Amino acid sequence: MEMDFERCYRAVDSRDQRFDGWFYTGVTSTGIYCRPSCPAITPKRQNVRFFPSAAAAQGAGLRACRRCRPDATPGSPLWDVRADVVGRAMRLIADGVVDRDGVPGLASRLGYTERHLHRMLSAEMGAGPLALARAQRAQTARILIETTDLGMAEIAFAAGFGSVRQFNDTLREVYASAPSDLRTARGRQQAPAGSGTIALRLAYRPPLHARALLDFFAVRALPGVEEVRDGTYHRGLRLPHGTGQVALTPADGHVAATLRLADLRDLAPAVARCRRLLDLDADPAAVDATLAADPAFAPAVAAEPGIRVPRAVDGFEMAVRAIIGQQVSVASARTTLTRLLTTTAPQVDHEVVVTGVGVSRQQLHDHRGEGGPFGGPGELRGFLSAEELLSLPDSGFGMPVGRRETLRGLARAVVDGAVNLAAGVDREETARRLLALPGIGPWTANYLAMRTFGDPDVLLSTDLAVRRGAAALGLPHTPTTLAAYADRWRPWRSYATIRLWRAA
């Protein structure tokens, strides 16, 4: 990643939050690295170096600033815009693939040798896959130290470290503090949320139009899986090592997230999926500037800045929603999905297991009352899996035979590995494989590209609600004329689609 020194230095001098996550500032005179918006005195030019990742700064021997916490910045929006190998690798590393499958597993998913992958990441990010994963493990460990009362050994393995010694050495190197010192200092930062829960802040680049996100999720919420209540979005999660629940509450400058996990090794994947769900790594200033240049969008952008693309935590779930939602209303799709879910109700097990080290089930039940973040109507579970869908009888679908068989064809393709709907897939190849399945057309493939795979430049020009929104704004509203007109919104046509839906 090429960085212009003058541009980066001006961003640091102005403490511009919009650049947090784009790059990191290394201060050679103090041996620390910071986010661009760090409130400390601007360092002298001769003492400054800029890095494309926290891992690169750590590799140069710098430690994280305790004041601005550079490891807690939003991720770079490049990984949504870019669909190349480096972008895909960064999404997979954030989802914990290196911790689960190692660098060989990451390279296998991307279709490259380990050596070539290391070369590409080092050239772009200033660090290889192991160093990038190590930086993420350090951040996960710090969160667990500061927000739980777990022992250090449990935290070490939950964060993905191979040994307690490796855990201690890494935290001393990254934070210049022993793990026990981080826990002692947590009173100045954030007290533990309570037994069995993990509370943290998800940073974003302002502005964030939180109400638009909550409204979108509320009208599509599936009973038993998700709900919007009192300004908070609650949902169940299906994660690599088990299940979980999350409560997401938008606040000033961050989204408050409270997690309850069946296995604490799922913390990093859960955080990555929640960030994707709310599109928190987007660059709203760049998006809004492009769309506001069109007089048709200018009033809406001024009135509602920071509109995001509501995304997904589960690729298979979103594919099922898209297939059922073809050519029917949102309310009708929700009714059909609810019937599908009531046919099978997987049990939720919230006993924490950290590589064989159990934490008592009672700890995780302490916050199920009305006063905690998970108080309310009842347990939420993750969406059904492909295997569970294939086990359903015909009577459980409640839809035409053709659509039912499309769902089964998709589920078989997922189970067989012919279609991969996880983070970091090749968007174009996945679209081709989806379109090869009977019953899946361009609208469904494009809808998944936008909401599941994070493509920021998708226009659903044949969508009825999009066309109605375009007509309401005085724009061309036939599929062909709208698609031609929308070229001026590149590369942010997905965000234009969301605004057209709101206009409708």
CSV table of N, CA, C and O in Angstrom, one decimal, residues 288-365:
chain,number,residue,atom,x,y,z
A,288,ASP,N,-20.9,9.4,0.7
A,288,ASP,CA,-21.8,10.5,0.6
A,288,ASP,C,-21.4,11.6,-0.3
A,288,ASP,O,-22.2,12.3,-1.0
A,289,ALA,N,-20.1,11.8,-0.5
A,289,ALA,CA,-19.6,12.9,-1.4
A,289,ALA,C,-20.0,12.5,-2.8
A,289,ALA,O,-20.4,13.4,-3.6
A,290,THR,N,-19.8,11.2,-3.2
A,290,THR,CA,-20.1,10.8,-4.5
A,290,THR,C,-21.6,10.9,-4.8
A,290,THR,O,-22.1,11.4,-5.8
A,291,LEU,N,-22.5,10.4,-3.9
A,291,LEU,CA,-23.9,10.4,-4.1
A,291,LEU,C,-24.5,11.8,-4.0
A,291,LEU,O,-25.4,12.1,-4.8
A,292,ALA,N,-24.0,12.7,-3.2
A,292,ALA,CA,-24.5,14.0,-3.0
A,292,ALA,C,-24.2,14.9,-4.3
A,292,ALA,O,-24.8,15.9,-4.5
A,293,ALA,N,-23.3,14.4,-5.1
A,293,ALA,CA,-23.0,15.2,-6.3
A,293,ALA,C,-24.1,15.1,-7.3
A,293,ALA,O,-24.2,15.8,-8.3
A,294,ASP,N,-25.0,14.1,-7.1
A,294,ASP,CA,-26.2,13.9,-7.9
A,294,ASP,C,-27.3,14.7,-7.3
A,294,ASP,O,-27.7,14.5,-6.1
A,295,PRO,N,-27.9,15.7,-7.9
A,295,PRO,CA,-29.0,16.6,-7.3
A,295,PRO,C,-30.1,15.8,-6.8
A,295,PRO,O,-30.8,16.2,-5.8
A,296,ALA,N,-30.4,14.6,-7.4
A,296,ALA,CA,-31.5,13.8,-6.9
A,296,ALA,C,-31.3,13.2,-5.5
A,296,ALA,O,-32.2,13.0,-4.7
A,297,PHE,N,-30.0,12.9,-5.2
A,297,PHE,CA,-29.7,12.4,-3.9
A,297,PHE,C,-29.2,13.5,-2.9
A,297,PHE,O,-29.2,13.2,-1.6
A,298,ALA,N,-28.9,14.6,-3.3
A,298,ALA,CA,-28.3,15.6,-2.4
A,298,ALA,C,-29.1,15.9,-1.2
A,298,ALA,O,-28.6,16.0,-0.1
A,299,PRO,N,-30.5,16.2,-1.3
A,299,PRO,CA,-31.3,16.5,-0.1
A,299,PRO,C,-31.3,15.3,0.9
A,299,PRO,O,-31.2,15.5,2.1
A,300,ALA,N,-31.4,14.0,0.4
A,300,ALA,CA,-31.4,12.9,1.2
A,300,ALA,C,-30.1,12.7,2.0
A,300,ALA,O,-30.0,12.3,3.1
A,301,VAL,N,-29.0,12.9,1.2
A,301,VAL,CA,-27.7,12.8,1.9
A,301,VAL,C,-27.5,13.8,3.0
A,301,VAL,O,-26.9,13.5,4.0
A,302,ALA,N,-27.9,15.0,2.7
A,302,ALA,CA,-27.8,16.1,3.7
A,302,ALA,C,-28.7,15.8,4.9
A,302,ALA,O,-28.3,16.0,6.1
A,303,ALA,N,-29.9,15.2,4.7
A,303,ALA,CA,-30.8,14.9,5.8
A,303,ALA,C,-30.4,13.6,6.6
A,303,ALA,O,-30.6,13.5,7.8
A,304,GLU,N,-29.8,12.7,5.9
A,304,GLU,CA,-29.5,11.4,6.5
A,304,GLU,C,-28.1,11.0,6.1
A,304,GLU,O,-27.9,10.0,5.3
A,305,PRO,N,-27.1,11.6,6.6
A,305,PRO,CA,-25.7,11.2,6.3
A,305,PRO,C,-25.3,9.9,6.9
A,305,PRO,O,-25.9,9.5,8.0
A,306,GLY,N,-24.4,9.2,6.3
A,306,GLY,CA,-23.9,8.0,6.9
A,306,GLY,C,-24.8,6.7,6.8
A,306,GLY,O,-24.7,5.8,7.6
A,307,ILE,N,-25.6,6.7,5.7
A,307,ILE,CA,-26.3,5.5,5.5
A,307,ILE,C,-25.4,4.3,5.1
A,307,ILE,O,-24.5,4.5,4.3
A,308,ARG,N,-25.6,3.2,5.8
A,308,ARG,CA,-24.7,2.0,5.5
A,308,ARG,C,-25.5,0.9,4.8
A,308,ARG,O,-26.8,1.0,4.7
A,309,VAL,N,-24.8,-0.1,4.3
A,309,VAL,CA,-25.4,-1.3,3.7
A,309,VAL,C,-25.6,-2.3,4.8
A,309,VAL,O,-24.6,-2.8,5.3
A,310,PRO,N,-26.9,-2.6,5.2
A,310,PRO,CA,-27.1,-3.7,6.1
A,310,PRO,C,-26.6,-5.0,5.5
A,310,PRO,O,-27.0,-5.4,4.5
A,311,ARG,N,-25.7,-5.7,6.2
A,311,ARG,CA,-25.1,-6.9,5.7
A,311,ARG,C,-25.5,-8.1,6.4
A,311,ARG,O,-26.6,-8.2,6.9
A,312,ALA,N,-24.6,-9.1,6.6
A,312,ALA,CA,-25.0,-10.4,7.1
A,312,ALA,C,-23.9,-11.0,8.0
A,312,ALA,O,-22.7,-10.7,7.8
A,313,VAL,N,-24.3,-11.8,8.9
A,313,VAL,CA,-23.4,-12.6,9.7
A,313,VAL,C,-23.3,-14.0,9.3
A,313,VAL,O,-22.4,-14.8,9.7
A,314,ASP,N,-24.2,-14.5,8.4
A,314,ASP,CA,-24.2,-15.8,7.9
A,314,ASP,C,-24.6,-15.9,6.4
A,314,ASP,O,-25.6,-15.5,6.0
A,315,GLY,N,-23.6,-16.3,5.6
A,315,GLY,CA,-23.8,-16.3,4.2
A,315,GLY,C,-25.0,-17.2,3.8
A,315,GLY,O,-25.8,-16.9,2.9
A,316,PHE,N,-25.1,-18.4,4.4
A,316,PHE,CA,-26.2,-19.3,4.0
A,316,PHE,C,-27.5,-18.7,4.4
A,316,PHE,O,-28.5,-18.8,3.6
A,317,GLU,N,-27.6,-18.1,5.5
A,317,GLU,CA,-28.8,-17.5,5.9
A,317,GLU,C,-29.3,-16.4,4.9
A,317,GLU,O,-30.4,-16.4,4.5
A,318,MET,N,-28.3,-15.6,4.5
A,318,MET,CA,-28.7,-14.5,3.5
A,318,MET,C,-29.1,-15.1,2.2
A,318,MET,O,-30.0,-14.6,1.5
A,319,ALA,N,-28.5,-16.2,1.8
A,319,ALA,CA,-28.9,-16.9,0.5
A,319,ALA,C,-30.3,-17.4,0.6
A,319,ALA,O,-31.1,-17.2,-0.4
A,320,VAL,N,-30.6,-18.0,1.7
A,320,VAL,CA,-32.0,-18.5,1.9
A,320,VAL,C,-33.0,-17.3,1.9
A,320,VAL,O,-34.0,-17.4,1.2
A,321,ARG,N,-32.6,-16.3,2.6
A,321,ARG,CA,-33.5,-15.1,2.6
A,321,ARG,C,-33.7,-14.5,1.2
A,321,ARG,O,-34.8,-14.1,0.8
A,322,ALA,N,-32.6,-14.5,0.4
A,322,ALA,CA,-32.7,-13.9,-0.9
A,322,ALA,C,-33.6,-14.8,-1.8
A,322,ALA,O,-34.4,-14.3,-2.6
A,323,ILE,N,-33.5,-16.1,-1.8
A,323,ILE,CA,-34.3,-17.0,-2.6
A,323,ILE,C,-35.7,-16.9,-2.2
A,323,ILE,O,-36.6,-16.8,-3.1
A,324,ILE,N,-36.0,-16.9,-0.9
A,324,ILE,CA,-37.4,-16.8,-0.5
A,324,ILE,C,-38.0,-15.4,-0.8
A,324,ILE,O,-39.2,-15.2,-1.1
A,325,GLY,N,-37.1,-14.4,-0.8
A,325,GLY,CA,-37.6,-13.0,-1.0
A,325,GLY,C,-37.8,-12.6,-2.5
A,325,GLY,O,-38.2,-11.5,-2.8
A,326,GLN,N,-37.4,-13.5,-3.4
A,326,GLN,CA,-37.6,-13.2,-4.8
A,326,GLN,C,-39.0,-13.0,-5.2
A,326,GLN,O,-39.9,-13.9,-4.9
A,327,GLN,N,-39.3,-11.8,-5.7
A,327,GLN,CA,-40.7,-11.5,-6.3
A,327,GLN,C,-41.8,-11.6,-5.2
A,327,GLN,O,-42.9,-11.8,-5.6
A,328,VAL,N,-41.5,-11.4,-3.9
A,328,VAL,CA,-42.5,-11.3,-2.9
A,328,VAL,C,-42.2,-10.2,-2.0
A,328,VAL,O,-41.1,-9.7,-2.0
A,329,SER,N,-43.2,-9.7,-1.2
A,329,SER,CA,-43.0,-8.6,-0.3
A,329,SER,C,-42.1,-9.0,0.8
A,329,SER,O,-42.0,-10.2,1.1
A,330,VAL,N,-41.6,-8.0,1.5
A,330,VAL,CA,-40.8,-8.3,2.7
A,330,VAL,C,-41.6,-9.0,3.8
A,330,VAL,O,-41.1,-10.0,4.4
A,331,ALA,N,-42.9,-8.6,4.0
A,331,ALA,CA,-43.7,-9.3,5.0
A,331,ALA,C,-44.0,-10.7,4.6
A,331,ALA,O,-44.0,-11.6,5.5
A,332,SER,N,-44.3,-11.0,3.3
A,332,SER,CA,-44.5,-12.3,2.9
A,332,SER,C,-43.3,-13.2,3.1
A,332,SER,O,-43.4,-14.4,3.5
A,333,ALA,N,-42.1,-12.7,2.7
A,333,ALA,CA,-40.9,-13.5,2.9
A,333,ALA,C,-40.6,-13.8,4.4
A,333,ALA,O,-40.2,-14.9,4.7
A,334,ARG,N,-40.9,-12.8,5.3
A,334,ARG,CA,-40.7,-13.0,6.7
A,334,ARG,C,-41.6,-14.1,7.2
A,334,ARG,O,-41.2,-14.9,8.0
A,335,THR,N,-42.9,-14.1,6.7
A,335,THR,CA,-43.8,-15.2,7.2
A,335,THR,C,-43.3,-16.6,6.7
A,335,THR,O,-43.4,-17.5,7.5
A,336,THR,N,-42.9,-16.7,5.5
A,336,THR,CA,-42.4,-18.0,5.0
A,336,THR,C,-41.1,-18.4,5.8
A,336,THR,O,-41.0,-19.6,6.1
A,337,LEU,N,-40.2,-17.5,6.0
A,337,LEU,CA,-39.0,-17.8,6.8
A,337,LEU,C,-39.3,-18.2,8.2
A,337,LEU,O,-38.7,-19.1,8.7
A,338,THR,N,-40.3,-17.6,8.8
A,338,THR,CA,-40.7,-17.9,10.2
A,338,THR,C,-41.2,-19.3,10.2
A,338,THR,O,-40.9,-20.1,11.2
A,339,ARG,N,-42.0,-19.7,9.3
A,339,ARG,CA,-42.5,-21.1,9.2
A,339,ARG,C,-41.4,-22.1,9.0
A,339,ARG,O,-41.3,-23.1,9.7
A,340,LEU,N,-40.4,-21.7,8.2
A,340,LEU,CA,-39.3,-22.6,8.0
A,340,LEU,C,-38.5,-22.8,9.3
A,340,LEU,O,-38.1,-23.9,9.6
A,341,LEU,N,-38.3,-21.8,10.0
A,341,LEU,CA,-37.5,-21.9,11.3
A,341,LEU,C,-38.3,-22.6,12.4
A,341,LEU,O,-37.6,-23.3,13.2
A,342,THR,N,-39.6,-22.5,12.4
A,342,THR,CA,-40.3,-23.2,13.5
A,342,THR,C,-40.4,-24.7,13.3
A,342,THR,O,-40.7,-25.4,14.2
A,343,THR,N,-40.1,-25.1,12.1
A,343,THR,CA,-40.0,-26.6,11.8
A,343,THR,C,-38.8,-27.2,12.5
A,343,THR,O,-38.9,-28.4,12.9
A,344,THR,N,-37.8,-26.4,12.7
A,344,THR,CA,-36.6,-26.9,13.4
A,344,THR,C,-36.1,-25.9,14.3
A,344,THR,O,-36.0,-24.7,13.9
A,345,ALA,N,-35.8,-26.2,15.5
A,345,ALA,CA,-35.4,-25.2,16.5
A,345,ALA,C,-34.1,-25.7,17.2
A,345,ALA,O,-34.2,-26.4,18.3
A,346,PRO,N,-33.0,-25.5,16.7
A,346,PRO,CA,-31.7,-26.0,17.3
A,346,PRO,C,-31.5,-25.5,18.7
A,346,PRO,O,-31.9,-24.4,19.0
A,347,GLN,N,-31.0,-26.4,19.6
A,347,GLN,CA,-30.8,-26.0,20.9
A,347,GLN,C,-29.6,-25.0,21.0
A,347,GLN,O,-28.7,-25.2,20.3
A,348,VAL,N,-29.7,-24.1,22.0
A,348,VAL,CA,-28.6,-23.2,22.2
A,348,VAL,C,-27.8,-23.6,23.5
A,348,VAL,O,-28.4,-23.7,24.5
A,349,ASP,N,-26.6,-23.9,23.3
A,349,ASP,CA,-25.7,-24.2,24.5
A,349,ASP,C,-24.7,-23.1,24.7
A,349,ASP,O,-23.9,-22.9,23.9
A,350,HIS,N,-24.9,-22.5,25.9
A,350,HIS,CA,-24.0,-21.3,26.2
A,350,HIS,C,-23.0,-21.6,27.2
A,350,HIS,O,-22.5,-20.8,27.9
A,351,GLU,N,-22.6,-22.9,27.3
A,351,GLU,CA,-21.5,-23.2,28.2
A,351,GLU,C,-20.2,-22.9,27.6
A,351,GLU,O,-19.9,-23.3,26.4
A,352,VAL,N,-19.4,-22.0,28.2
A,352,VAL,CA,-18.1,-21.6,27.6
A,352,VAL,C,-17.1,-22.8,27.7
A,352,VAL,O,-17.0,-23.4,28.8
A,353,VAL,N,-16.4,-23.0,26.6
A,353,VAL,CA,-15.4,-24.0,26.6
A,353,VAL,C,-14.2,-23.4,26.0
A,353,VAL,O,-14.3,-22.9,24.8
A,354,VAL,N,-13.1,-23.3,26.6
A,354,VAL,CA,-11.8,-22.7,26.1
A,354,VAL,C,-10.8,-23.8,26.0
A,354,VAL,O,-10.1,-24.2,26.9
A,355,THR,N,-10.8,-24.4,24.8
A,355,THR,CA,-9.9,-25.6,24.5
A,355,THR,C,-9.8,-26.5,25.7
A,355,THR,O,-8.8,-26.9,26.2
A,356,GLY,N,-11.0,-26.9,26.1
A,356,GLY,CA,-11.1,-27.9,27.2
A,356,GLY,C,-11.2,-27.4,28.5
A,356,GLY,O,-11.4,-28.1,29.5
A,357,VAL,N,-11.0,-26.1,28.7
A,357,VAL,CA,-11.2,-25.5,30.1
A,357,VAL,C,-12.6,-24.9,30.2
A,357,VAL,O,-12.9,-24.0,29.5
A,358,GLY,N,-13.4,-25.5,31.0
A,358,GLY,CA,-14.8,-25.1,31.1
A,358,GLY,C,-15.0,-24.0,32.1
A,358,GLY,O,-14.3,-23.8,33.1
A,359,VAL,N,-15.9,-23.1,31.8
A,359,VAL,CA,-16.4,-22.1,32.7
A,359,VAL,C,-17.8,-22.4,33.1
A,359,VAL,O,-18.6,-22.8,32.2
A,360,SER,N,-18.2,-22.2,34.3
A,360,SER,CA,-19.5,-22.8,34.8
A,360,SER,C,-20.6,-22.2,34.0
A,360,SER,O,-20.7,-21.1,33.7
A,361,ARG,N,-21.6,-23.1,33.8
A,361,ARG,CA,-22.8,-22.7,33.1
A,361,ARG,C,-23.6,-21.6,33.9
A,361,ARG,O,-24.2,-20.7,33.3
A,362,GLN,N,-23.5,-21.6,35.2
A,362,GLN,CA,-24.2,-20.6,36.0
A,362,GLN,C,-23.7,-19.2,35.7
A,362,GLN,O,-24.4,-18.2,35.7
A,363,GLN,N,-22.3,-19.1,35.4
A,363,GLN,CA,-21.8,-17.8,35.1
A,363,GLN,C,-22.6,-17.2,33.9
A,363,GLN,O,-22.8,-16.0,33.8
A,364,LEU,N,-22.9,-18.0,32.9
A,364,LEU,CA,-23.6,-17.5,31.7
A,364,LEU,C,-25.1,-17.4,31.9
A,364,LEU,O,-25.7,-16.8,31.0
A,365,HIS,N,-25.6,-17.8,33.0
A,365,HIS,CA,-27.0,-17.6,33.2
A,365,HIS,C,-27.3,-16.4,34.1
A,365,HIS,O,-28.4,-15.9,34.3
